[in-house]
Amino acid sequence: MGMRSLFEPRAIAVIGASANPAKIGYRIVENVVRSGYRGSVFPINPKGGEILGLRTYAALSEVEEGVDVAVIAIPAGRVLDAVEACGAVGVKNLVVITSGFSEVGNLETERRIVRLAREHGMRVLGPNIFGIYSAAVSLDATFGPGGITPGPVAIITQSGALGIAMIGKTATESVGLSALVSVGNKADIDEADLLEYLASDDRTRAVLMYVEGVKNGDRLQRTLAEVTRVKPVVVIKSGRSKRGSMAAASHTGSLAGADEVFDFVMRQCGVLRAESVQEAFTWVRYLASAPLPPGEQAVIVTNGGGIGVMATDACEKHGVALYDDQAVLSEAFSGVMPDFGSSKNPVDLTGQATAEDYARSLDAVLAEDRMDAAIALYCETALFDTSQFADLLREIYARYRKRKPIVFSLFGGERIEAVICDLKGDGIPVFGDVYEAVSALGALYRERRRRLEPVEPTEAIALPLDEIRLVLDGARTDGRTFLLAPEAAQVAAHLGLEMPKSILARSLDGAVRAAGEIGYPVVMKVVSKDIVHKSDSGGVALDLESKDEVVDAYQAILRSCRVHVPGAVIDGIEVVEMVRPGVETIVGARQDPSFGPVVMFGLGGIYVEVMKDVAFRAAPVGRSTAREMIADLRSYALLLGVRGESRKDIDAIADVVVKLSHLIDRCREIADIEINPLIVYDHGQGTKAVDMRILIKQPKGVS
Ligand code: ACO
């Protein structure tokens, strides 16, 4: 309801409306008037008078109609008073254009604006924005260049200047807009609020978001996961690099967060992440107009072998499958193909192909049920008239545009460039580059998969939170922010994770007895709250095969720890079953500053730092998402078994990931914890979790 009054206001006020064309307050009124807004417009300026033929009110209190949106374009120091005035007359939404708040460190005033707005039941867009355009009511309340063409694409942008520039880009790319919203500092309204409206807006067929930093990522992620089930969302996120994320922080006062987490979470939500503005435009333009293919078998039709090969490469890169039943292909193209052509996909009509050959070939592809999409490539030749060719493409597109996806890629000189421009203007998916054409089709294929993806049922995992809370409380009472190994093992046991057998020995005799009970070989580890880095202090001994070795190790550990950490209180020595080496993987979980609870899975062992082969997901995850995460690793083949090695127990690993993801999610109720690499071995005799480290970052409301 709230967002509807923002996108479909019946009356708007512009506070700071000015008769001076050099001012932002003038440009906004001008755009509102020129865009043909259908509601009432109330320019507000203490001087009164008229602006662009509209009566100007000296104060909002003089307006007799209810106002849904007040656009505020006055200097920062006066905004709070204006907010108060809006609240007093029951304005529903504030669009705060003004800069000079959190992006320059003035967080306090920004917070006061939001507090005050909330007290009056108002929502705030911005501050630090260029405004909002909504095709629903033909409203351009921005200070952009104007002339926005209505259409099926909605844009949400965190960068103002880029957003304004996108208005021009939409014109050159022939992309019509259903909405364009600048979110700036996102003091109140954020992408999730806007997406909820856009998901249900029939005009919007695809959404493009430019994001610098995520606030309330938890909610954004849940919203995106739902929206992408009904319409495509393409995201461009800047601040990928370290320096880039620092620049983003000073631009809109946002924390870019770890880019790799963002990337994985977007994929988890079914969002298409574009590398560049150009790619994002290519995708949304296509996604908003093309029908979802019935299947994934595409056919390339070309008059040039070279671009056919390039398109084939592009198909592999963008996950576009090529139809391969040669008997059907030969039959379909039998009447079209010259003797020296090839009906193998890519279908090569050769350089002597005529416009009619193209028409008949594309008809053959598009009328054949087993072929789901057509990629039509053309290298300029002298054999036929390009304008005739353009008409033909128009005809074919009109015939099939609602039934099957088609992309056209034309390559040549000036005349071809003119044809591309013409056809683009008519909304025909024509591209100057093969890779661009195939990448658009690839995006559509991914969109199709998303729509077909079953919704993963939420799994009820029994978590004995009270027992886990007791373990954490024990550490806190002891003044520690980390769990000792036996405590972490208790948490693991509560989760139902299988860990190596372990006994805490408090004497030499006890250690020998424990080793006998567990069975050789064993590992011994010091247990002391004063010794966090056990290996560095000589507090760990591996692979002890006999009683004598246990005796020696016991003494050596004590001696070394006393030298490294004098005065350390040693609770005892943990004697642990030695797990045979196998494929080592790691699982971790923490609260991400952007997305809240996240779980990480990766390849462990000595290469972990070098390979950085890890995958993230927002927690909690179900079993199929956990399996997807595992399959995301570049080294997944190692788990499937290479060179005759057996397949690893992927289900057991997935089980650990699922459980840890639920723990990090539910644990928020108790404390902010971080679970550092829990090492999981598949050692051929089952899967065991070893060495779980838990840090308590911040207690949450627990005494
Ligand atoms: N109510 C109504 N009108 C008022 C009030 C008030 N309380 N206070 C002042 N005004 C009038 C002024 O008298 C003036 O009208 P006038 O031209 O008739 O004298 C008008 O409102 C504007 O006020 P100015 O003091 O002239 O302010 P100015 O227009 O110079 O600047 C602005 C205001 C544009 C909001 C400025 O403070 C600002 O923040 N600029 C940056 C905006 C921006 O870049 N936003 C991010 C966009 S995204 C991007 O990066 C492109």
Coordinates of C-alpha atoms in Angstrom, one line a residue, residues 269-672:
C269 CA 18.2 -15.7 -5.3
G270 CA 18.0 -16.3 -9.0
V271 CA 19.4 -12.8 -9.9
L272 CA 21.4 -12.3 -13.1
R273 CA 24.5 -10.3 -12.3
A274 CA 25.8 -8.3 -15.2
E275 CA 29.5 -7.2 -15.5
S276 CA 28.7 -3.8 -17.1
V277 CA 26.0 -1.4 -17.7
Q278 CA 26.0 -2.4 -21.4
E279 CA 25.6 -6.1 -20.6
A280 CA 22.8 -5.2 -18.1
F281 CA 21.0 -3.2 -20.8
T282 CA 21.4 -6.0 -23.3
W283 CA 19.9 -8.5 -21.0
V284 CA 16.9 -6.5 -19.7
R285 CA 16.0 -5.3 -23.2
Y286 CA 15.9 -8.9 -24.3
L287 CA 14.4 -10.4 -21.2
A288 CA 11.6 -7.9 -21.2
S289 CA 10.5 -8.8 -24.7
A290 CA 11.4 -12.4 -25.5
P291 CA 9.2 -15.4 -24.7
L292 CA 10.7 -18.1 -22.4
P293 CA 11.8 -20.9 -24.7
P294 CA 9.9 -24.2 -24.4
G295 CA 13.3 -26.1 -24.1
E296 CA 17.0 -25.3 -24.4
Q297 CA 17.9 -26.5 -27.9
A298 CA 19.1 -23.6 -30.1
V299 CA 20.1 -23.6 -33.8
I300 CA 22.6 -21.2 -35.3
V301 CA 21.9 -20.2 -38.9
T302 CA 24.7 -18.3 -40.6
N303 CA 26.1 -17.4 -44.0
G304 CA 29.7 -17.3 -42.6
G305 CA 31.6 -20.2 -41.1
G306 CA 33.7 -17.9 -38.9
I307 CA 30.9 -16.2 -37.1
G308 CA 29.2 -19.6 -36.8
V309 CA 32.2 -20.9 -34.9
M310 CA 32.4 -17.8 -32.7
A311 CA 28.7 -18.2 -31.9
T312 CA 29.3 -21.8 -31.0
D313 CA 32.0 -20.7 -28.6
A314 CA 29.7 -18.0 -27.2
C315 CA 27.0 -20.7 -26.7
E316 CA 29.3 -22.7 -24.6
K317 CA 30.4 -19.7 -22.5
H318 CA 26.8 -18.6 -21.9
G319 CA 25.2 -22.0 -21.3
V320 CA 23.2 -22.2 -24.5
A321 CA 22.7 -25.8 -25.7
L322 CA 22.8 -26.5 -29.4
Y323 CA 20.4 -28.9 -31.2
D324 CA 22.3 -31.9 -32.4
D325 CA 20.0 -34.5 -34.0
Q326 CA 21.6 -34.6 -37.4
A327 CA 18.9 -36.6 -39.1
V328 CA 16.3 -34.0 -38.1
L329 CA 18.6 -31.1 -39.1
S330 CA 19.3 -32.6 -42.6
E331 CA 15.6 -33.1 -43.1
A332 CA 14.7 -29.6 -42.0
F333 CA 17.3 -27.9 -44.2
S334 CA 17.1 -30.2 -47.2
G335 CA 15.4 -27.8 -49.5
V336 CA 17.5 -24.8 -48.5
M337 CA 21.1 -26.0 -48.3
P338 CA 23.5 -25.6 -51.2
D339 CA 25.6 -28.7 -51.9
F340 CA 28.6 -27.2 -50.3
G341 CA 26.7 -25.9 -47.2
S342 CA 26.4 -27.7 -43.9
S343 CA 23.2 -28.6 -42.1
K344 CA 25.3 -29.4 -39.0
N345 CA 24.6 -27.0 -36.2
P346 CA 25.9 -24.2 -36.8
V347 CA 23.9 -24.4 -40.0
D348 CA 26.0 -22.8 -42.7
L349 CA 24.0 -21.5 -45.7
T350 CA 27.4 -20.2 -47.1
G351 CA 28.2 -16.9 -48.6
Q352 CA 25.9 -17.3 -51.5
A353 CA 22.8 -17.4 -49.3
T354 CA 20.0 -15.1 -50.3
A355 CA 17.4 -13.4 -48.2
E356 CA 14.9 -16.1 -49.1
D357 CA 17.3 -18.8 -48.0
Y358 CA 17.4 -17.1 -44.6
A359 CA 13.6 -16.9 -44.5
R360 CA 13.2 -20.5 -45.3
S361 CA 15.9 -21.7 -42.9
L362 CA 14.6 -19.7 -40.0
D363 CA 11.1 -20.9 -40.7
A364 CA 12.4 -24.4 -40.6
V365 CA 14.0 -23.9 -37.2
L366 CA 11.1 -21.9 -35.7
A367 CA 8.4 -24.2 -36.9
E368 CA 10.2 -27.4 -35.7
D369 CA 9.0 -28.4 -32.2
R370 CA 12.3 -29.9 -31.3
M371 CA 14.2 -26.7 -31.9
D372 CA 13.6 -24.1 -29.2
A373 CA 15.5 -20.9 -30.3
A374 CA 17.2 -19.4 -33.3
I375 CA 20.4 -17.6 -33.5
A376 CA 20.5 -15.9 -36.9
L377 CA 23.9 -14.5 -38.0
Y378 CA 24.7 -12.5 -41.1
C379 CA 27.9 -11.3 -42.6
E380 CA 27.4 -8.6 -45.1
T381 CA 27.6 -9.8 -48.7
A382 CA 26.8 -8.2 -52.0
L383 CA 24.3 -10.9 -52.8
F384 CA 21.3 -9.2 -51.5
D385 CA 20.0 -5.8 -50.6
T386 CA 20.3 -5.0 -46.9
S387 CA 17.1 -3.1 -46.7
Q388 CA 15.3 -6.1 -48.2
F389 CA 17.0 -8.2 -45.5
A390 CA 15.8 -5.8 -42.7
D391 CA 12.2 -6.2 -43.9
L392 CA 12.6 -9.9 -43.9
L393 CA 13.9 -9.9 -40.3
R394 CA 11.0 -7.8 -39.3
E395 CA 8.6 -10.2 -40.9
I396 CA 10.2 -13.3 -39.3
Y397 CA 10.4 -11.6 -35.9
A398 CA 6.7 -10.6 -36.1
R399 CA 5.7 -14.2 -37.0
Y400 CA 7.6 -15.9 -34.1
R401 CA 8.3 -13.3 -31.4
K402 CA 5.6 -14.6 -29.1
R403 CA 6.4 -18.2 -29.6
K404 CA 10.2 -18.7 -29.7
P405 CA 13.2 -16.6 -28.8
I406 CA 15.3 -15.3 -31.7
V407 CA 18.4 -13.3 -31.7
F408 CA 19.9 -11.6 -34.8
S409 CA 23.6 -10.6 -35.1
L410 CA 24.6 -8.7 -38.2
F411 CA 28.1 -7.8 -39.1
G412 CA 29.3 -5.4 -41.7
G413 CA 29.8 -1.8 -42.7
E414 CA 27.8 1.4 -42.6
R415 CA 24.7 0.0 -44.2
I416 CA 24.6 -2.8 -41.7
E417 CA 25.1 -0.4 -38.8
A418 CA 22.1 1.6 -40.1
V419 CA 20.0 -1.5 -40.3
I420 CA 20.9 -2.5 -36.8
C421 CA 20.0 0.9 -35.5
D422 CA 16.6 0.8 -37.4
L423 CA 15.7 -2.7 -36.2
K424 CA 16.7 -1.9 -32.6
G425 CA 14.4 1.1 -32.7
D426 CA 11.6 -1.2 -33.6
G427 CA 12.3 -3.4 -30.6
I428 CA 13.9 -6.2 -32.6
P429 CA 16.6 -8.1 -30.8
V430 CA 19.4 -7.4 -33.2
F431 CA 23.1 -7.1 -32.1
G432 CA 26.3 -6.0 -33.7
D433 CA 28.3 -8.7 -31.9
V434 CA 27.8 -12.4 -31.8
Y435 CA 28.8 -12.7 -28.1
E436 CA 26.3 -10.0 -27.1
A437 CA 23.5 -11.8 -29.0
V438 CA 24.3 -15.2 -27.4
S439 CA 24.8 -13.6 -23.9
A440 CA 21.2 -12.2 -24.2
L441 CA 19.9 -15.7 -25.1
G442 CA 22.0 -17.2 -22.3
A443 CA 20.4 -14.8 -19.8
L444 CA 17.0 -15.9 -21.1
Y445 CA 17.9 -19.6 -20.6
R446 CA 19.0 -18.9 -17.0
E447 CA 15.7 -17.1 -16.5
R448 CA 13.8 -20.2 -17.8
R449 CA 15.7 -22.4 -15.4
R450 CA 14.9 -20.1 -12.5
R451 CA 11.2 -20.3 -13.3
L452 CA 11.3 -24.1 -13.4
E453 CA 13.4 -24.4 -10.3
P454 CA 11.3 -26.0 -7.5
V455 CA 11.0 -24.0 -4.4
E456 CA 13.1 -25.7 -1.8
P457 CA 11.0 -26.7 1.2
T458 CA 12.3 -25.3 4.5
E459 CA 13.7 -28.1 6.4
A460 CA 12.9 -28.3 10.1
I461 CA 16.2 -29.0 11.8
A462 CA 15.9 -29.8 15.5
L463 CA 18.4 -27.5 17.2
P464 CA 18.7 -27.9 21.0
L465 CA 19.3 -24.1 21.4
D466 CA 18.9 -24.2 25.2
E467 CA 21.8 -26.7 25.5
I468 CA 23.9 -24.8 23.1
R469 CA 23.2 -21.6 25.0
L470 CA 24.5 -23.3 28.1
V471 CA 27.8 -24.1 26.4
L472 CA 28.1 -20.5 25.2
D473 CA 27.2 -19.2 28.7
G474 CA 29.9 -21.4 30.2
A475 CA 32.5 -19.8 28.0
R476 CA 31.2 -16.3 28.7
T477 CA 31.1 -16.9 32.5
D478 CA 34.7 -17.9 32.2
G479 CA 35.4 -14.5 30.4
R480 CA 36.2 -16.1 27.1
T481 CA 35.0 -15.2 23.6
F482 CA 36.0 -18.5 22.1
L483 CA 35.0 -22.1 22.9
L484 CA 37.5 -24.6 24.1
A485 CA 37.8 -27.7 21.9
P486 CA 35.7 -29.9 24.2
E487 CA 33.0 -27.3 24.3
A488 CA 32.9 -26.9 20.5
A489 CA 32.7 -30.7 20.4
Q490 CA 29.6 -30.5 22.7
V491 CA 28.0 -28.1 20.2
A492 CA 28.9 -30.4 17.4
A493 CA 27.3 -33.3 19.3
H494 CA 24.1 -31.2 19.8
L495 CA 24.0 -30.7 16.1
G496 CA 24.4 -34.4 15.5
L497 CA 27.8 -34.0 13.7
E498 CA 30.1 -37.0 13.9
M499 CA 33.4 -35.9 15.4
P500 CA 36.4 -38.1 16.2
K501 CA 36.3 -39.9 19.6
S502 CA 37.9 -37.6 22.2
I503 CA 38.7 -37.8 26.0
L504 CA 40.1 -35.0 28.1
A505 CA 43.0 -36.3 30.2
R506 CA 44.2 -34.5 33.2
S507 CA 47.2 -36.6 34.0
L508 CA 49.8 -38.7 32.2
D509 CA 48.1 -41.9 33.3
G510 CA 44.8 -40.6 32.2
A511 CA 46.2 -39.8 28.8
V512 CA 47.6 -43.3 28.4
R513 CA 44.3 -44.8 29.5
A514 CA 42.4 -42.6 27.1
A515 CA 44.7 -43.5 24.2
G516 CA 44.1 -47.2 24.9
E517 CA 40.4 -46.7 25.1
I518 CA 40.2 -44.7 21.8
G519 CA 42.7 -47.0 20.0
Y520 CA 46.0 -46.0 18.3
P521 CA 47.0 -43.8 16.5
V522 CA 45.8 -40.8 18.4
V523 CA 46.3 -37.0 18.4
M524 CA 46.9 -35.0 21.5
K525 CA 46.0 -31.3 21.9
V526 CA 46.5 -28.9 24.8
V527 CA 43.2 -27.6 26.4
S528 CA 43.8 -24.1 27.8
K529 CA 41.8 -20.9 27.6
D530 CA 45.2 -19.1 27.6
I531 CA 46.4 -20.9 24.5
V532 CA 44.4 -20.1 21.4
H533 CA 47.0 -20.9 18.8
K534 CA 47.7 -24.5 19.9
S535 CA 50.1 -25.5 17.1
D536 CA 52.2 -22.4 17.4
S537 CA 52.8 -23.1 21.1
G538 CA 53.7 -26.7 20.5
G539 CA 50.4 -27.8 21.9
V540 CA 49.5 -30.5 19.3
A541 CA 51.0 -33.9 18.6
L542 CA 49.8 -36.0 15.7
D543 CA 49.8 -39.6 14.7
L544 CA 50.9 -41.1 18.1
E545 CA 51.2 -44.9 17.6
S546 CA 52.1 -46.3 21.0
K547 CA 52.0 -45.8 24.8
D548 CA 55.6 -44.5 24.7
E549 CA 54.8 -41.9 22.1
V550 CA 51.8 -40.7 24.2
V551 CA 54.0 -40.4 27.3
D552 CA 56.7 -38.4 25.3
A553 CA 54.1 -36.2 23.6
Y554 CA 52.3 -35.5 26.9
Q555 CA 55.5 -34.2 28.5
A556 CA 56.6 -32.4 25.4
I557 CA 53.3 -30.5 25.0
L558 CA 53.3 -29.4 28.7
R559 CA 56.9 -28.3 28.4
S560 CA 56.5 -26.4 25.2
C561 CA 53.3 -24.7 26.2
R562 CA 54.8 -23.5 29.5
V563 CA 57.7 -22.0 27.6
H564 CA 55.5 -20.3 24.9
V565 CA 52.8 -19.1 27.3
P566 CA 54.2 -18.8 30.8
G567 CA 51.6 -18.9 33.5
A568 CA 49.0 -20.5 31.2
V569 CA 46.3 -22.4 33.1
I570 CA 46.2 -25.8 31.4
D571 CA 42.9 -27.7 31.9
G572 CA 44.3 -30.9 30.5
I573 CA 45.2 -32.6 27.3
E574 CA 42.6 -33.8 24.8
V575 CA 43.3 -37.2 23.4
V576 CA 41.6 -37.6 20.1
E577 CA 41.1 -40.4 17.6
M578 CA 43.5 -39.7 14.6
V579 CA 41.3 -39.4 11.5
R580 CA 43.0 -40.8 8.4
P581 CA 43.7 -38.1 5.8
G582 CA 41.2 -38.0 3.0
V583 CA 39.7 -35.2 1.0
E584 CA 39.7 -32.3 3.3
T585 CA 36.9 -29.7 3.0
I586 CA 36.0 -26.7 5.2
V587 CA 32.7 -25.3 6.3
G588 CA 32.4 -22.0 8.1
A589 CA 29.5 -19.7 9.1
R590 CA 29.2 -16.1 10.2
Q591 CA 27.1 -13.0 10.2
D592 CA 27.9 -11.1 7.0
P593 CA 27.6 -7.3 7.5
S594 CA 25.4 -7.1 4.4
F595 CA 23.4 -10.3 4.3
G596 CA 23.3 -11.5 7.9
P597 CA 23.9 -15.2 8.5
V598 CA 25.9 -16.9 5.7
V599 CA 27.5 -20.3 5.4
M600 CA 30.7 -21.1 3.5
F601 CA 31.9 -24.3 2.0
G602 CA 35.3 -24.9 0.4
L603 CA 38.1 -27.1 -0.4
G604 CA 40.4 -27.5 2.6
G605 CA 44.0 -28.6 2.9
I606 CA 47.2 -26.9 2.2
Y607 CA 46.0 -25.2 -1.0
V608 CA 43.0 -23.5 0.6
E609 CA 44.7 -20.1 0.7
V610 CA 46.0 -20.3 -2.8
M611 CA 43.0 -21.7 -4.5
K612 CA 40.4 -19.8 -2.5
D613 CA 37.9 -22.4 -3.9
V614 CA 34.9 -21.5 -1.8
A615 CA 31.2 -21.0 -2.2
F616 CA 28.8 -19.0 0.0
R617 CA 25.1 -18.9 0.6
A618 CA 22.7 -16.9 2.8
A619 CA 21.7 -19.2 5.7
P620 CA 19.8 -21.3 6.4
V621 CA 20.1 -23.6 3.4
G622 CA 18.3 -26.8 2.6
R623 CA 19.9 -30.0 1.3
S624 CA 19.7 -29.2 -2.4
T625 CA 21.2 -25.7 -2.0
A626 CA 24.0 -27.3 0.1
R627 CA 24.6 -29.8 -2.8
E628 CA 24.6 -26.9 -5.3
M629 CA 27.2 -25.1 -3.1
I630 CA 29.4 -28.2 -3.2
A631 CA 29.0 -28.4 -6.9
D632 CA 30.0 -24.8 -7.3
L633 CA 33.6 -25.6 -6.3
R634 CA 36.1 -25.6 -9.1
S635 CA 37.6 -28.7 -7.5
Y636 CA 34.2 -30.5 -7.4
A637 CA 35.7 -33.2 -9.6
L638 CA 37.9 -34.2 -6.6
L639 CA 34.7 -35.0 -4.7
L640 CA 33.2 -36.9 -7.5
G641 CA 36.4 -39.0 -7.7
V642 CA 39.1 -38.6 -10.2
R643 CA 41.4 -41.3 -11.7
G644 CA 39.5 -44.2 -10.4
E645 CA 39.1 -42.8 -6.8
S646 CA 35.8 -43.4 -5.2
R647 CA 33.1 -40.8 -5.1
K648 CA 33.2 -38.9 -1.8
D649 CA 30.3 -38.9 0.6
I650 CA 28.8 -35.6 -0.8
D651 CA 25.5 -36.2 1.1
A652 CA 27.3 -36.4 4.4
I653 CA 29.2 -33.1 3.6
A654 CA 25.9 -31.5 2.6
D655 CA 24.4 -32.6 5.9
V656 CA 27.2 -30.7 7.8
V657 CA 26.6 -27.6 5.7
V658 CA 22.8 -27.7 6.3
K659 CA 23.3 -28.1 10.0
L660 CA 25.8 -25.4 10.4
S661 CA 23.7 -23.0 8.3
H662 CA 20.8 -23.6 10.6
L663 CA 23.0 -23.1 13.7
I664 CA 24.3 -19.7 12.5
D665 CA 20.8 -18.6 11.6
R666 CA 19.1 -19.6 14.8
C667 CA 22.1 -18.7 17.0
R668 CA 21.3 -15.1 16.4
E669 CA 18.7 -15.5 19.1
I670 CA 21.4 -16.4 21.6
A671 CA 24.6 -14.7 20.5
D672 CA 26.5 -13.4 17.5

